[in-house]
C-alpha cells in the first residue's frame, strides 16, 4: 500500500508540474492569465492535500483531504478546458492530456472517498 501512496504522491506532483510548464507557454490574454492562476492553484492543491491526507491526523481528516483532492482535480479540468489556445497547437494537445489526467485523478480520489463510511 505504501508504494501506491508514494506513486500517487509522485503522480499528483507531476500533474502540478506539467500544469506549470503549460501555463508558462499559453498566450497572455486577460482570460488565460486569470484562468491560469486558478489552474495553478487547483493543480498544486491536489498534490498538497494528498500529502496532508498522508499525515493521518484522523480518519475524518484523511477523507476530508481526499475529497478536497477530488474537488481540486475536477476544478483543474475546468480551468484547463477554459484556456484559449490555437486548436492545432501542441499546447492544445498537452491540454487534452492534462484534462484526461485531471479526470483520472478525480476518479481515483472519488474511489478512495467512497470508502468513507461516516
Backbone as ProteinMPNN parsed JSONL, in Angstrom:
{"seq_chain_A": "XXXXXXXXXXXXXXXXXXXXXXXXXXXXXXXXXXXXXXXXXXXXXXXXXXXXXXXXXXXXXXXXXXXXXXXXXXXXXXXXXXXXXXXXXXXXXXXXXXXXXXXXXXXXXXXXXXXXXX", "coords_chain_A": {"N_chain_A": [[0.819, -1.203, 0.0], [1.988, 1.23, 0.732], [3.658, 1.77, -1.415], [1.794, 2.345, -3.463], [0.695, 4.671, -2.396], [2.925, 6.375, -2.445], [3.353, 6.408, -5.201], [1.08, 7.827, -6.003], [1.55, 10.246, -4.749], [3.772, 11.102, -6.236], [2.58, 11.166, -8.744], [0.577, 13.155, -8.516], [2.229, 15.304, -7.995], [3.693, 15.434, -10.414], [1.6, 16.062, -12.158], [0.879, 18.679, -11.27], [3.3, 19.943, -11.815], [3.527, 19.65, -14.624], [1.338, 21.195, -15.36], [2.248, 23.713, -14.586], [4.371, 24.023, -16.383], [2.883, 24.147, -18.756], [1.241, 26.503, -18.423], [3.117, 28.487, -18.538], [3.489, 28.82, -21.183], [1.144, 29.501, -22.477], [-0.902, 31.698, -24.481], [-0.881, 35.141, -23.584], [-3.573, 36.342, -22.699], [-6.176, 38.271, -21.172], [-8.195, 36.614, -20.085], [-6.93, 34.066, -20.176], [-4.76, 34.484, -18.446], [-6.03, 34.89, -15.971], [-7.491, 32.466, -15.736], [-5.358, 30.674, -15.785], [-4.067, 31.279, -13.383], [-5.937, 30.303, -11.527], [-5.899, 27.635, -12.29], [-3.236, 26.853, -11.716], [-3.29, 27.077, -8.925], [-5.302, 25.195, -8.243], [-4.26, 22.767, -9.288], [-1.884, 22.457, -7.838], [-2.966, 22.263, -5.329], [-4.129, 19.748, -5.308], [-1.922, 17.983, -5.086], [-0.785, 18.967, -2.679], [-2.869, 18.606, -0.784], [-3.127, 15.847, -0.888], [-0.689, 15.026, 0.178], [-1.046, 16.073, 2.75], [-3.198, 14.477, 3.556], [-1.902, 12.08, 3.91], [-0.632, 12.416, 6.304], [-2.387, 11.666, 8.238], [-3.941, 12.562, 10.576], [-6.445, 11.992, 11.555], [-9.063, 9.655, 10.78], [-11.294, 10.955, 9.768], [-10.172, 13.424, 8.992], [-8.412, 12.509, 7.003], [-10.221, 11.558, 4.996], [-11.559, 13.936, 4.467], [-9.508, 15.491, 3.307], [-8.962, 13.927, 1.054], [-11.357, 14.234, -0.311], [-11.176, 16.942, -0.867], [-9.031, 16.832, -2.632], [-10.28, 15.485, -4.752], [-12.19, 17.402, -5.495], [-10.515, 19.539, -6.286], [-9.195, 18.357, -8.425], [-11.314, 18.09, -10.205], [-11.879, 20.817, -10.601], [-9.462, 21.612, -11.761], [-9.628, 20.378, -14.251], [-11.732, 21.884, -15.343], [-10.59, 24.52, -15.484], [-8.494, 24.006, -17.221], [-9.908, 23.376, -19.577], [-11.001, 25.824, -20.129], [-8.952, 27.433, -21.03], [-7.771, 29.427, -23.706], [-6.642, 28.488, -26.712], [-4.818, 27.982, -29.774], [-6.368, 25.586, -31.695], [-4.883, 23.773, -33.187], [-2.402, 23.694, -32.109], [0.549, 22.478, -30.36], [0.267, 22.921, -27.715], [-2.472, 22.7, -27.291], [-2.799, 19.965, -27.57], [-1.37, 19.088, -25.349], [-2.969, 20.178, -23.356], [-5.257, 18.601, -23.655], [-4.241, 16.106, -22.839], [-3.665, 16.716, -20.181], [-6.224, 17.334, -19.24], [-7.364, 14.807, -19.403], [-5.756, 13.486, -17.522], [-6.448, 14.922, -15.192], [-9.102, 14.159, -14.989], [-8.793, 11.418, -14.56], [-7.393, 11.442, -12.126], [-9.397, 12.578, -10.57], [-11.279, 10.492, -10.584], [-9.793, 8.507, -9.249], [-9.488, 9.661, -6.688], [-12.176, 9.894, -6.034], [-12.866, 7.22, -5.84], [-11.335, 6.463, -3.61], [-12.507, 8.167, -1.716], [-15.055, 7.13, -1.608], [-14.785, 5.013, 0.093], [-15.172, 5.924, 2.565], [-17.101, 5.571, 5.333], [-18.483, 7.248, 6.966]], "CA_chain_A": [[0.0, 0.0, 0.0], [2.851, 2.41, 0.798], [4.134, 2.036, -2.775], [0.707, 3.015, -4.173], [0.586, 6.025, -1.865], [4.056, 7.134, -2.973], [3.09, 6.606, -6.624], [0.088, 8.886, -6.139], [2.253, 11.487, -4.385], [4.558, 11.469, -7.412], [1.676, 11.454, -9.863], [-0.048, 14.463, -8.297], [3.3, 16.286, -8.172], [3.97, 15.556, -11.853], [0.472, 16.781, -12.754], [1.043, 20.103, -10.95], [4.493, 20.409, -12.519], [3.174, 19.759, -16.047], [0.443, 22.357, -15.48], [3.082, 24.912, -14.528], [5.051, 24.14, -17.678], [1.892, 24.568, -19.747], [0.776, 27.89, -18.279], [4.205, 29.388, -18.919], [3.527, 28.928, -22.642], [-0.149, 29.874, -23.068], [-0.99, 33.112, -24.882], [-1.176, 36.037, -22.468], [-4.794, 37.139, -22.79], [-6.715, 38.524, -19.836], [-8.882, 35.404, -19.619], [-5.96, 32.993, -19.941], [-3.98, 34.793, -17.248], [-6.87, 34.632, -14.797], [-7.768, 31.029, -15.662], [-4.1, 30.005, -15.462], [-3.846, 31.44, -11.942], [-6.816, 29.35, -10.852], [-5.413, 26.303, -12.64], [-2.02, 26.592, -10.939], [-3.698, 26.861, -7.529], [-6.049, 23.933, -8.106], [-3.39, 21.615, -9.541], [-0.992, 22.328, -6.693], [-3.768, 21.871, -4.178], [-4.315, 18.291, -5.349], [-0.717, 17.38, -4.523], [-0.615, 19.381, -1.288], [-3.867, 17.962, 0.068], [-2.842, 14.413, -0.786], [0.387, 14.904, 1.165], [-1.675, 16.294, 4.057], [-4.003, 13.299, 3.881], [-0.994, 11.025, 4.341], [-0.248, 12.661, 7.696], [-3.304, 10.823, 9.002], [-4.31, 13.032, 11.905], [-7.61, 11.186, 11.916], [-9.755, 9.091, 9.617], [-12.146, 12.013, 9.253], [-9.314, 14.379, 8.303], [-7.941, 11.846, 5.794], [-11.256, 11.567, 3.963], [-11.806, 15.326, 4.102], [-8.441, 15.888, 2.376], [-9.173, 13.178, -0.191], [-12.475, 14.882, -1.005], [-10.643, 18.201, -1.405], [-8.26, 16.428, -3.832], [-11.256, 15.194, -5.812], [-12.758, 18.69, -5.916], [-9.485, 20.307, -6.988], [-8.967, 17.694, -9.718], [-12.447, 18.491, -11.044], [-11.673, 22.223, -10.956], [-8.336, 21.687, -12.695], [-10.164, 20.051, -15.573], [-12.5, 23.036, -15.815], [-9.688, 25.621, -15.855], [-7.777, 23.585, -18.431], [-10.807, 23.474, -20.737], [-11.3, 27.232, -20.387], [-7.832, 28.114, -21.677], [-7.986, 29.702, -25.125], [-5.442, 28.157, -27.473], [-4.996, 27.57, -31.166], [-6.702, 24.159, -31.608], [-3.889, 22.956, -33.876], [-1.094, 23.84, -31.47], [0.995, 21.401, -29.472], [-0.276, 23.238, -26.393], [-3.822, 22.137, -27.214], [-2.637, 18.527, -27.35], [-0.972, 18.921, -23.945], [-4.162, 20.453, -22.549], [-6.108, 17.401, -23.702], [-3.611, 15.097, -21.977], [-3.836, 17.145, -18.792], [-7.644, 17.163, -18.909], [-7.542, 13.366, -19.169], [-5.113, 13.161, -16.245], [-7.28, 15.501, -14.135], [-10.278, 13.297, -14.886], [-8.376, 10.161, -13.948], [-7.137, 11.733, -10.712], [-10.703, 12.761, -9.927], [-11.848, 9.152, -10.377], [-9.013, 7.832, -8.203], [-9.853, 10.224, -5.384], [-13.576, 9.535, -5.774], [-12.851, 5.826, -5.397], [-10.855, 6.455, -2.232], [-13.519, 8.847, -0.884], [-16.215, 6.236, -1.447], [-14.505, 4.067, 1.172], [-15.548, 6.595, 3.808], [-18.428, 5.119, 5.76], [-19.026, 8.145, 8.005]], "C_chain_A": [[0.86, 1.263, 0.0], [3.372, 2.777, -0.592], [3.059, 2.782, -3.572], [0.548, 4.453, -3.702], [1.695, 6.897, -2.428], [3.877, 7.395, -4.467], [2.112, 7.756, -6.838], [0.671, 10.241, -5.724], [3.029, 11.983, -5.594], [3.66, 11.876, -8.579], [1.025, 12.82, -9.711], [0.984, 15.577, -8.43], [3.572, 16.512, -9.659], [2.848, 16.315, -12.56], [0.627, 18.288, -12.518], [2.235, 20.694, -11.694], [4.219, 20.596, -14.018], [2.253, 20.953, -16.297], [1.269, 23.639, -15.475], [3.859, 25.118, -15.82], [4.091, 24.668, -18.744], [1.571, 26.051, -19.626], [1.87, 28.9, -18.595], [4.282, 29.596, -20.424], [2.192, 29.333, -23.271], [-0.132, 31.344, -23.467], [-1.466, 33.97, -23.712], [-2.384, 36.922, -22.78], [-5.303, 37.329, -21.366], [-7.373, 37.263, -19.276], [-7.898, 34.285, -19.301], [-5.138, 33.24, -18.679], [-4.791, 34.469, -15.997], [-7.168, 33.139, -14.627], [-6.517, 30.245, -15.28], [-3.777, 30.124, -13.976], [-4.675, 30.428, -11.163], [-6.331, 27.917, -11.08], [-4.176, 25.937, -11.83], [-2.381, 26.302, -9.484], [-4.374, 25.505, -7.352], [-5.137, 22.73, -8.291], [-2.419, 21.389, -8.388], [-1.716, 21.863, -5.449], [-4.03, 20.359, -4.144], [-3.132, 17.622, -4.657], [-0.572, 17.711, -3.037], [-1.611, 18.696, -0.364], [-3.651, 16.461, 0.165], [-1.702, 14.167, 0.204], [-0.169, 15.087, 2.569], [-2.504, 15.084, 4.493], [-3.122, 12.177, 4.423], [-0.529, 11.205, 5.781], [-1.169, 11.926, 8.664], [-3.608, 11.284, 10.409], [-5.516, 12.276, 12.435], [-8.218, 10.648, 10.631], [-10.616, 10.166, 8.949], [-11.329, 13.036, 8.461], [-8.791, 13.787, 6.992], [-8.992, 11.943, 4.693], [-11.639, 12.984, 3.543], [-10.781, 15.772, 3.06], [-8.588, 15.187, 1.025], [-10.309, 13.817, -0.993], [-12.064, 16.242, -1.565], [-9.825, 17.9, -2.664], [-9.196, 16.183, -5.007], [-11.831, 16.492, -6.38], [-11.753, 19.497, -6.731], [-9.141, 19.678, -8.336], [-10.081, 18.067, -10.691], [-12.271, 19.94, -11.514], [-10.515, 22.379, -11.934], [-8.79, 21.389, -14.116], [-10.953, 21.203, -16.164], [-11.565, 24.138, -16.309], [-8.883, 25.263, -17.094], [-8.647, 23.76, -19.672], [-11.132, 24.916, -21.089], [-10.146, 27.987, -21.06], [-8.095, 28.263, -23.167], [-6.671, 29.53, -25.872], [-5.808, 27.897, -28.918], [-5.234, 26.057, -31.154], [-5.685, 23.245, -32.283], [-2.516, 22.981, -33.198], [-0.734, 22.616, -30.631], [0.504, 21.658, -28.051], [-1.676, 22.646, -26.227], [-3.767, 20.633, -26.961], [-2.238, 18.253, -25.902], [-2.148, 19.193, -23.016], [-5.06, 19.224, -22.517], [-5.549, 16.29, -22.818], [-3.813, 15.443, -20.503], [-5.294, 17.048, -18.342], [-7.923, 15.692, -18.6], [-6.926, 12.954, -17.835], [-5.917, 13.712, -15.075], [-8.511, 14.629, -13.905], [-9.926, 11.968, -14.21], [-8.069, 10.346, -12.465], [-8.448, 11.905, -9.951], [-11.341, 11.405, -9.632], [-11.11, 8.372, -9.292], [-9.428, 8.34, -6.831], [-11.316, 9.946, -5.038], [-13.665, 8.104, -5.26], [-12.38, 5.716, -3.948], [-11.908, 7.058, -1.305], [-14.727, 7.965, -0.646], [-16.001, 5.17, -0.377], [-14.851, 4.641, 2.538], [-16.952, 6.191, 4.185], [-19.026, 6.0, 6.847], [-20.19, 8.927, 7.47]], "O_chain_A": [[0.515, 2.252, -0.648], [3.513, 3.957, -0.912], [3.368, 3.742, -4.279], [0.296, 5.351, -4.506], [1.447, 8.029, -2.843], [4.208, 8.477, -4.952], [2.291, 8.568, -7.746], [0.314, 11.27, -6.299], [2.951, 13.162, -5.939], [3.962, 12.822, -9.307], [0.931, 13.568, -10.684], [0.67, 16.664, -8.915], [3.669, 17.654, -10.107], [3.109, 17.118, -13.456], [0.52, 19.079, -13.455], [2.173, 21.834, -12.154], [4.637, 21.594, -14.606], [2.371, 21.636, -17.314], [1.018, 24.546, -16.268], [3.995, 26.244, -16.299], [4.453, 25.535, -19.539], [1.623, 26.779, -20.617], [1.571, 30.057, -18.891], [5.041, 30.44, -20.899], [2.118, 29.492, -24.489], [0.577, 32.145, -22.858], [-2.344, 33.568, -22.949], [-2.234, 38.105, -23.086], [-4.89, 36.609, -20.457], [-7.133, 36.89, -18.127], [-8.019, 33.628, -18.267], [-4.854, 32.306, -17.929], [-4.282, 33.839, -15.07], [-7.107, 32.609, -13.517], [-6.598, 29.265, -14.539], [-3.27, 29.177, -13.373], [-4.174, 29.775, -10.248], [-6.354, 27.093, -10.166], [-4.082, 24.824, -11.314], [-1.834, 25.379, -8.88], [-4.056, 24.759, -6.426], [-5.228, 21.767, -7.529], [-2.163, 20.247, -8.007], [-1.151, 21.155, -4.615], [-4.139, 19.769, -3.07], [-3.31, 16.799, -3.758], [-0.27, 16.832, -2.23], [-1.242, 18.251, 0.722], [-3.959, 15.86, 1.195], [-1.744, 13.21, 0.977], [0.191, 14.342, 3.481], [-2.504, 14.717, 5.668], [-3.544, 11.414, 5.291], [-0.081, 10.247, 6.41], [-0.77, 11.604, 9.783], [-3.542, 10.489, 11.346], [-5.593, 11.96, 13.622], [-7.921, 11.128, 9.536], [-10.658, 10.27, 7.723], [-11.745, 13.467, 7.385], [-8.733, 14.486, 5.98], [-8.685, 12.366, 3.579], [-12.004, 13.209, 2.39], [-11.146, 16.364, 2.044], [-8.36, 15.793, -0.022], [-10.225, 13.924, -2.217], [-12.549, 16.651, -2.62], [-9.916, 18.63, -3.651], [-8.931, 16.625, -6.125], [-11.942, 16.654, -7.595], [-12.109, 20.076, -7.758], [-8.829, 20.392, -9.289], [-9.821, 18.33, -11.865], [-12.489, 20.249, -12.686], [-10.588, 23.203, -12.846], [-8.387, 22.063, -15.064], [-10.855, 21.473, -17.361], [-11.726, 24.636, -17.423], [-8.618, 26.127, -17.931], [-8.173, 24.239, -20.702], [-11.501, 25.206, -22.227], [-10.355, 29.073, -21.602], [-8.584, 27.337, -23.815], [-5.726, 30.3, -25.7], [-6.964, 27.625, -29.243], [-4.39, 25.313, -30.655], [-5.633, 22.054, -31.976], [-1.576, 22.348, -33.677], [-1.599, 21.829, -30.246], [0.342, 20.72, -27.27], [-2.024, 22.151, -25.155], [-4.591, 20.091, -26.225], [-2.715, 17.293, -25.297], [-2.308, 18.516, -22.0], [-5.567, 18.851, -21.459], [-6.305, 15.61, -22.125], [-4.097, 14.569, -19.684], [-5.565, 16.718, -17.187], [-8.636, 15.376, -17.647], [-7.512, 12.159, -17.1], [-6.057, 13.032, -14.058], [-8.91, 14.391, -12.765], [-10.687, 11.464, -13.384], [-8.439, 9.509, -11.641], [-8.586, 11.433, -8.823], [-11.884, 11.196, -8.547], [-11.732, 7.656, -8.507], [-9.688, 7.553, -5.921], [-11.653, 9.781, -3.865], [-14.446, 7.809, -4.355], [-12.954, 4.969, -3.156], [-12.17, 6.519, -0.229], [-15.357, 8.045, 0.408], [-16.952, 4.494, 0.016], [-14.827, 3.933, 3.545], [-17.895, 6.441, 3.435], [-19.94, 5.59, 7.563], [-20.778, 9.732, 8.192]]}, "name": "protein", "num_of_chains": 1, "seq": "XXXXXXXXXXXXXXXXXXXXXXXXXXXXXXXXXXXXXXXXXXXXXXXXXXXXXXXXXXXXXXXXXXXXXXXXXXXXXXXXXXXXXXXXXXXXXXXXXXXXXXXXXXXXXXXXXXXXXX"}
